[in-house]
CSV table of C-alpha atoms in Angstrom, one decimal:
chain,number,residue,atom,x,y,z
A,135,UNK,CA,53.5,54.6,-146.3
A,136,UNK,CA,50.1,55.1,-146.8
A,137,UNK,CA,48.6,51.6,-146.0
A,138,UNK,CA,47.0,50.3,-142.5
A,139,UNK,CA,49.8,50.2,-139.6
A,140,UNK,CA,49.6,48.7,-136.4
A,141,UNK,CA,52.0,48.4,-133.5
A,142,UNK,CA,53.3,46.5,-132.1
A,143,UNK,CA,54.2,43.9,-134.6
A,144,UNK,CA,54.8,41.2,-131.8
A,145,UNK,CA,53.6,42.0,-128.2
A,146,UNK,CA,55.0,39.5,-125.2
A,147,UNK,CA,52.7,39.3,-121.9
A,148,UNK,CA,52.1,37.4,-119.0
A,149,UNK,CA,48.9,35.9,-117.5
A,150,UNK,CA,47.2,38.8,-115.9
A,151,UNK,CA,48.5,41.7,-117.5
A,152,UNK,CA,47.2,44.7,-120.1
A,153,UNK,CA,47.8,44.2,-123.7
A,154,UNK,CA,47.1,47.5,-126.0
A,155,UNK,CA,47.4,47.0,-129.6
A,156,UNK,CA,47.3,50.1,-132.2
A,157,UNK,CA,45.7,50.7,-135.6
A,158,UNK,CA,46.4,53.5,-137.9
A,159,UNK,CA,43.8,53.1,-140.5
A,160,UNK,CA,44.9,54.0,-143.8
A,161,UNK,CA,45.4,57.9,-145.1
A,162,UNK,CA,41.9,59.0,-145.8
A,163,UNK,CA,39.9,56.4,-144.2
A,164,UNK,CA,37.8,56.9,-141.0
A,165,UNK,CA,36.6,53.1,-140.6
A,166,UNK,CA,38.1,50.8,-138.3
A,167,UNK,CA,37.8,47.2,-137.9
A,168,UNK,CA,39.4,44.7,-135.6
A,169,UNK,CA,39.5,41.0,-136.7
A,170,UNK,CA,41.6,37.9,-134.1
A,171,UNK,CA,42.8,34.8,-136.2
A,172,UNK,CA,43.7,32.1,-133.9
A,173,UNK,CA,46.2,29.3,-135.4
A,174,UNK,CA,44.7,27.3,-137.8
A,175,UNK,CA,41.5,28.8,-137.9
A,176,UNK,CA,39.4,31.6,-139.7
A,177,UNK,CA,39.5,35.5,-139.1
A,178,UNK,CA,36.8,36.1,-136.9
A,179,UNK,CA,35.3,40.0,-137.0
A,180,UNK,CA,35.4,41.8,-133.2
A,181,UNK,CA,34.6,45.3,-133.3
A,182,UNK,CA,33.9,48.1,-135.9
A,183,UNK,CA,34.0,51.5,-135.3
A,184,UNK,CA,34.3,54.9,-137.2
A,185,UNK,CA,35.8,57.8,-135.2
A,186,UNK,CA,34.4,58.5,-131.8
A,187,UNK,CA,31.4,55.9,-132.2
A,188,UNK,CA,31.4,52.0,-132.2
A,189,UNK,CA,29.6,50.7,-135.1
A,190,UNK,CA,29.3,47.2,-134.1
A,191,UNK,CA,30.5,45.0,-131.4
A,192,UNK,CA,29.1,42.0,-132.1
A,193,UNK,CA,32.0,40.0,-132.6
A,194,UNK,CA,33.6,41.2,-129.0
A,195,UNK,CA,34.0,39.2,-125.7
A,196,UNK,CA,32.3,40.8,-123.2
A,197,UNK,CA,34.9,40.8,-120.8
A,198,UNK,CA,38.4,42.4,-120.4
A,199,UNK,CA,38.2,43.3,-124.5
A,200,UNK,CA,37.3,47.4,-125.1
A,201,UNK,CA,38.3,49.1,-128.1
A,202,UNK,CA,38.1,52.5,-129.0
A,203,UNK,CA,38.8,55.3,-132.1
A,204,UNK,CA,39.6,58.9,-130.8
A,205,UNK,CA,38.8,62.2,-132.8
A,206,UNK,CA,42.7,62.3,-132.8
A,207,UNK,CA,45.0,59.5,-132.8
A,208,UNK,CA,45.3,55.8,-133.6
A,209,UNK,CA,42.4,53.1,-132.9
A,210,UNK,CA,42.9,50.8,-130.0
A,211,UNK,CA,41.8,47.1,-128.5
A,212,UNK,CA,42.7,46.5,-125.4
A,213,UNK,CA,42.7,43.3,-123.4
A,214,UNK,CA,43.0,43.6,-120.1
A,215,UNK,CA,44.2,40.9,-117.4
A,216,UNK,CA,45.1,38.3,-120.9
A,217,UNK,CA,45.2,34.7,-120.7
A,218,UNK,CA,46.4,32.2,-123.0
A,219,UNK,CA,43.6,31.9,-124.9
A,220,UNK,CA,44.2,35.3,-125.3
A,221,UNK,CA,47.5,34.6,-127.7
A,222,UNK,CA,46.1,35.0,-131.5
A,223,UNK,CA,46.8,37.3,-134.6
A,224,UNK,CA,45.1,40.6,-134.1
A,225,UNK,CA,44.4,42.2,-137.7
A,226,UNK,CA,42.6,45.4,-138.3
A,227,UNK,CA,42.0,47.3,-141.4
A,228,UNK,CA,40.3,50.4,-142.8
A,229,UNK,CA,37.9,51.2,-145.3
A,230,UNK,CA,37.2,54.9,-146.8
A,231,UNK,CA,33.3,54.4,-146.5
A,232,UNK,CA,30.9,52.8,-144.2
A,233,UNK,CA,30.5,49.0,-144.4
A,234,UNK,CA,29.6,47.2,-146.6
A,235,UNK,CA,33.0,48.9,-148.2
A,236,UNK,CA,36.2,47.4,-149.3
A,237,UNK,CA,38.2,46.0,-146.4
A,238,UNK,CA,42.2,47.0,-146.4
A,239,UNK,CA,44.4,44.7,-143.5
A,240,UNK,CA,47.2,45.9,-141.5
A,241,UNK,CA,50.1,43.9,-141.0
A,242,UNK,CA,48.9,42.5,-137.7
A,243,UNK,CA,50.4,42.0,-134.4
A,244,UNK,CA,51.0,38.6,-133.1
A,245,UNK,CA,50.0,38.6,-129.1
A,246,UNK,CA,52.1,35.8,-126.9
A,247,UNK,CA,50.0,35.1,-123.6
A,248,UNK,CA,52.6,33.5,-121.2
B,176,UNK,CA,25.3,25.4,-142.5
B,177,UNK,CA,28.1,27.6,-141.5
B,178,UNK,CA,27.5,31.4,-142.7
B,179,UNK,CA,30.6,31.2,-145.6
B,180,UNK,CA,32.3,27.9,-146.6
B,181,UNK,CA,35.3,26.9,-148.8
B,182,UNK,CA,37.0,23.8,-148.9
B,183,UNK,CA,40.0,23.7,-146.6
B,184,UNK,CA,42.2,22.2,-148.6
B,185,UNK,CA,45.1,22.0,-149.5
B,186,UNK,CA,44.4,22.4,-153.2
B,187,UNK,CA,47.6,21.3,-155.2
B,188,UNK,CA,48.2,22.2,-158.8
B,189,UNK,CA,50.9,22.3,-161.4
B,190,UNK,CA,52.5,25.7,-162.1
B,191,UNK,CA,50.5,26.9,-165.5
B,192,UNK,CA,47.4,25.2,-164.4
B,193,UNK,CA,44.1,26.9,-163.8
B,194,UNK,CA,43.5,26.5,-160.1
B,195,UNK,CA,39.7,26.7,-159.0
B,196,UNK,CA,38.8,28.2,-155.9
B,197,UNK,CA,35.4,28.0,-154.2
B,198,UNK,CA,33.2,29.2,-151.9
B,199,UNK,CA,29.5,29.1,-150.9
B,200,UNK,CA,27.4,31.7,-148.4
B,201,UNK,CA,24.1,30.7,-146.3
B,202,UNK,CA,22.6,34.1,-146.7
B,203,UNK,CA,21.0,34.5,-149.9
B,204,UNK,CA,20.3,38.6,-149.2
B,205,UNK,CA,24.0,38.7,-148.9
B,206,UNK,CA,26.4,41.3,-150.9
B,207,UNK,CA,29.8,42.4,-151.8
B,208,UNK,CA,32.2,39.6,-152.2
B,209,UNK,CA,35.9,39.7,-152.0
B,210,UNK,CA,38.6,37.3,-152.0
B,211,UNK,CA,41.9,37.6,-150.1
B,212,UNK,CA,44.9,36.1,-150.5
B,213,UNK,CA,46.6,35.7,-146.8
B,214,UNK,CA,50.6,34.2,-146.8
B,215,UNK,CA,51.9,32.4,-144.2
B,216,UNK,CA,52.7,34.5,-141.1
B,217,UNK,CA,51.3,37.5,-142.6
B,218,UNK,CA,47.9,40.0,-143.2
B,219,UNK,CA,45.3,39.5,-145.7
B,220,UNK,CA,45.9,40.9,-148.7
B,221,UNK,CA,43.0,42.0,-151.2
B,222,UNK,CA,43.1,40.5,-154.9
B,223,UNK,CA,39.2,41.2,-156.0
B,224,UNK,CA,36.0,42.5,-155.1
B,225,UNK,CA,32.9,41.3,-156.7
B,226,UNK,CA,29.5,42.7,-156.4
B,227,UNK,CA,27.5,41.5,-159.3
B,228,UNK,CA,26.3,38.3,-160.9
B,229,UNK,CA,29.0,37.2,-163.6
B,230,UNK,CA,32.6,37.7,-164.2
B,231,UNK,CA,35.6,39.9,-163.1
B,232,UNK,CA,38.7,39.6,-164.6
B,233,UNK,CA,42.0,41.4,-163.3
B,234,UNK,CA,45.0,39.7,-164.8
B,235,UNK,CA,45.1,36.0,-164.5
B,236,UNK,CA,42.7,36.2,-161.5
B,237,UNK,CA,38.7,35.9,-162.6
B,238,UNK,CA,36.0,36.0,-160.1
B,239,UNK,CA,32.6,34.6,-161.1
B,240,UNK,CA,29.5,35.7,-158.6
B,241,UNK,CA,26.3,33.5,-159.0
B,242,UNK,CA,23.7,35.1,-156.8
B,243,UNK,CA,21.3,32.7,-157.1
B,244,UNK,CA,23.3,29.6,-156.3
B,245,UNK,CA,24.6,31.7,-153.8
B,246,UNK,CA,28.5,30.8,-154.7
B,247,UNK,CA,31.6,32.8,-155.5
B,248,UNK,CA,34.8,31.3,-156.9
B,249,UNK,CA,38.1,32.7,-158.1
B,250,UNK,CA,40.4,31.0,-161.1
B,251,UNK,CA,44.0,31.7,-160.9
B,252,UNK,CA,45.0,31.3,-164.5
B,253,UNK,CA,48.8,30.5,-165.5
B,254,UNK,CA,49.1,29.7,-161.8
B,255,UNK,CA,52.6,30.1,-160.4
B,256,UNK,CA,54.7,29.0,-157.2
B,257,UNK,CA,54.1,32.3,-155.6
B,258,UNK,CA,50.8,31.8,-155.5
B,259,UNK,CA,51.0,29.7,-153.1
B,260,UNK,CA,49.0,31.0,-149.9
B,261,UNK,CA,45.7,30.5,-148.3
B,262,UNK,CA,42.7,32.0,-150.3
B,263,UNK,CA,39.9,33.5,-147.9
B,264,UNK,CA,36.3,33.8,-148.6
B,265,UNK,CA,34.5,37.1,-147.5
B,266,UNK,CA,31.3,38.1,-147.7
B,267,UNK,CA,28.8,41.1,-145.9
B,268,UNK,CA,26.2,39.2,-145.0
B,269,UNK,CA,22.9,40.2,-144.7
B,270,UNK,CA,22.1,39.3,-141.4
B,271,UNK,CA,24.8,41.3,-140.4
B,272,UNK,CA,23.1,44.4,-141.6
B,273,UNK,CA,25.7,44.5,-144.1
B,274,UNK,CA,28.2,45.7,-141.5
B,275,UNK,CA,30.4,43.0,-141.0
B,276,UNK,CA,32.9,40.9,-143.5
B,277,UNK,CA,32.3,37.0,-142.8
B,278,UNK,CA,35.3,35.1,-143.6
B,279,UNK,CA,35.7,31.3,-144.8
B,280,UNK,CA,38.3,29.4,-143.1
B,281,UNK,CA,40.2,29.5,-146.3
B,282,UNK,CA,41.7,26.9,-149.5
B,283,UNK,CA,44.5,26.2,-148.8
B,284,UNK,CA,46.1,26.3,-152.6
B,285,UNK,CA,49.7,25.1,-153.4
B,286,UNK,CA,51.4,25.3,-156.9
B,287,UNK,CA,54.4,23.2,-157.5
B,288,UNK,CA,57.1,23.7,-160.0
């Protein structure tokens, strides 16, 4: 499968703890974004980054969110110490070039804050 | 004005109909336009890219880009029950430095049988 994968698919925390979510961009791509879609409303943008280097973080709260893209290895955003609010869709997708290039989305993975 | 708009919705049509789909942007500098098709439950899923004033046909989707009116739109021709789904809106805007994809909040389009 050569498309954007993330794991995991559905990720179950409680108030307080770490939540790390994965992104394989897709075969021959080194741009990573990370987008949060909270029910009923739009995909907002977080974080972009190409290996090693964040691009733009614009669209990233400045506490307890980090992401990062490793010369070897999957892209990750990490939320540490979640809260509810914290419960959303967490998308991210790839793009061969640098922005403004086409855009292809994972599957996502659906955080649960308890 | 909010940076990319579309109607919410929903948008209801008869299957074989032409359904209309639009959107307008706030940043007249802006470039690259795409539309997504996004299912219930799951990931956006690409259907066109548009960069240039005009028409784009791919099958029975057309996007049409007016620049100056700053406006996109998509027309599902023949439309069908599976097309069912929420259309997004996205745009690199220019006041993003062109780095980051704006979205709409999405139509909302349903086709009945």
């Amino acid at each position: 499968n050569a498309g954007v994968m993330q794991n995991p698919r559905h990720l179950v925390r409680r108030r307080g703890q770490e939540a790390r979510l994965r992104c394989s961009p897709m075969k021959g791509h080194s741009h990573v974004y990370w987008y949060r879609q909270l029910p009923e409303e739009g995909l907002k943008f977080m974080v972009y980054l190409q290996k090693e280097n964040i691009i733009d973080e614009s669209g990233m709260p400045k506490e307890r969110f980090s992401a990062e893209f490793p010369k070897e290895g999957p892209s990750i955003l990490r939320i540490q110490q979640v809260v509810r609010g914290d419960s959303a869709a967490y998308f991210c997708a790839s793009s061969y070039s640098r922005a403004p290039d086409t855009q292809y989305f994972g599957p996502g993975t659906r955080l649960t804050v308890l | 004005q909010k940076e990319v708009e579309q109607n919410s919705g929903p948008l209801s049509v008869p299957e074989g109909a032409i359904a209309s789909l639009n959107c307008t942007y706030s940043d007249r500098g802006s470039q690259s336009f795409f539309w997504y098709r996004q299912y219930s439950g799951k990931s956006p899923e690409l259907i066109m890219s548009i960069y240039s004033n005009g028409d784009k046909e791919d099958g029975r989707f057309t996007a049409q880009l007016n620049k100056a009116s700053q406006y996109v739109s998509l027309l599902i021709r023949d439309s069908q029950p599976s097309d069912s789904a929420t259309y997004l809106c996205a745009v690199y805007l220019m006041n993003s430095g062109y780095s980051t994809l704006t979205f709409g909040k999405g139509t909302m389009l349903l086709v009945s049988p």
